[in-house]
Short mmCIF file of C-alpha atoms in Angstrom, two decimals:
data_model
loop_
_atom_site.label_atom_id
_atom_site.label_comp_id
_atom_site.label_asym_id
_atom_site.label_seq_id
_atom_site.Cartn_x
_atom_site.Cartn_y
_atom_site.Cartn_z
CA UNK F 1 -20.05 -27.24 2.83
CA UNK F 2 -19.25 -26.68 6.63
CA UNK F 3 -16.57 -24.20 7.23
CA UNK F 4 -15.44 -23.57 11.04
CA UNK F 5 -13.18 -20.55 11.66
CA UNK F 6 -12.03 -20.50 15.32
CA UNK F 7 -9.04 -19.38 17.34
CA UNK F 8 -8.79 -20.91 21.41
CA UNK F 9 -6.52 -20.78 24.38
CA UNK F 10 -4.99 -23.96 22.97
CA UNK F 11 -3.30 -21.69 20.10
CA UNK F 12 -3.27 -18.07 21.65
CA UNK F 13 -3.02 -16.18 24.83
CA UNK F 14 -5.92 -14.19 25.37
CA UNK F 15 -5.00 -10.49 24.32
CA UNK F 16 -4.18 -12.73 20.65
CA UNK F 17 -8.00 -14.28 21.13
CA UNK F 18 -9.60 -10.43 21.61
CA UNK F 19 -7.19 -9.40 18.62
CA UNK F 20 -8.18 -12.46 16.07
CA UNK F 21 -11.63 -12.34 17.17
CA UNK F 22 -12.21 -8.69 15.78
CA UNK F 23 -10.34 -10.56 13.12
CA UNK F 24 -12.66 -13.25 12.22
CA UNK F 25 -16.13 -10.74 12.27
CA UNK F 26 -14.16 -8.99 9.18
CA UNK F 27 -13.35 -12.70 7.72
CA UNK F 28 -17.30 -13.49 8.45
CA UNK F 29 -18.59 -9.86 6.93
CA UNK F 30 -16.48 -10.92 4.14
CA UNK F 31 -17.37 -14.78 3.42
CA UNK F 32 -21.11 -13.50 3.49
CA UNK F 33 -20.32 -11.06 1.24
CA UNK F 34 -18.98 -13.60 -1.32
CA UNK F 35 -20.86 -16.27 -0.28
CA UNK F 36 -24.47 -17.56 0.15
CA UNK F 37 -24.01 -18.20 3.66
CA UNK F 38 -26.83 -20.98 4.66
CA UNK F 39 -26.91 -20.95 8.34
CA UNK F 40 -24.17 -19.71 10.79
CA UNK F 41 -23.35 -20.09 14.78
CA UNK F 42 -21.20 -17.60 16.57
CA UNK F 43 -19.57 -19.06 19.64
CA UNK F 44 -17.29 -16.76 22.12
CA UNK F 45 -16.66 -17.23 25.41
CA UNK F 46 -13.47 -16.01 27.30
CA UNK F 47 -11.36 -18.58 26.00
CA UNK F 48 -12.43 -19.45 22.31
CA UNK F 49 -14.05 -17.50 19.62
CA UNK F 50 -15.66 -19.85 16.68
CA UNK F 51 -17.80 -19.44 13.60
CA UNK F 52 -19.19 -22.41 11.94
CA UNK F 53 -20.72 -21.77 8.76
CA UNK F 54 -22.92 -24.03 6.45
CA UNK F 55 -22.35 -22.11 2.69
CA UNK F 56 -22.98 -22.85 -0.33
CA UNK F 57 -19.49 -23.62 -2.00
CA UNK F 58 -15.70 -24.02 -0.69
CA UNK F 59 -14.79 -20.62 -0.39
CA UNK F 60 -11.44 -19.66 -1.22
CA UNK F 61 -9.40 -18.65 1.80
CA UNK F 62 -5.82 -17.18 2.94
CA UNK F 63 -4.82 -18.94 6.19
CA UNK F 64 -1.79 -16.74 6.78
CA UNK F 65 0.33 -19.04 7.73
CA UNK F 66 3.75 -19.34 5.57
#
């Protein structure tokens, strides 16, 4: 399974980008601590922050959103 995680200037301002980005390395620490995490890519720049993940199984994830 592929799993992307990523936040961009499309859907925050950029103090919300720094905040969710410190965010996702948590989420990422935690998916690899529950998962066998195949290969990964970090992308940041100054106006997106992504992880794409290839892992073994659909993990199960909270999006936060109501």
């Amino acid at each position: 399974m592929i799993l992307n995680i990523r936040i961009d200037h499309k859907t925050a301002d950029i103090n919300k980008i720094e905040e969710s980005t410190r965010n996702m390395d948590e989420i990422f620490a935690n998916i690899q601590h529950d998962h066998q995490v195949q290969e990964y890519v970090q992308v940041k720049t100054c106006n997106r922050a992504e992880i794409y993940m290839v892992l073994d199984e659909a993990p199960y994830i909270i999006s936060g959103e109501d």
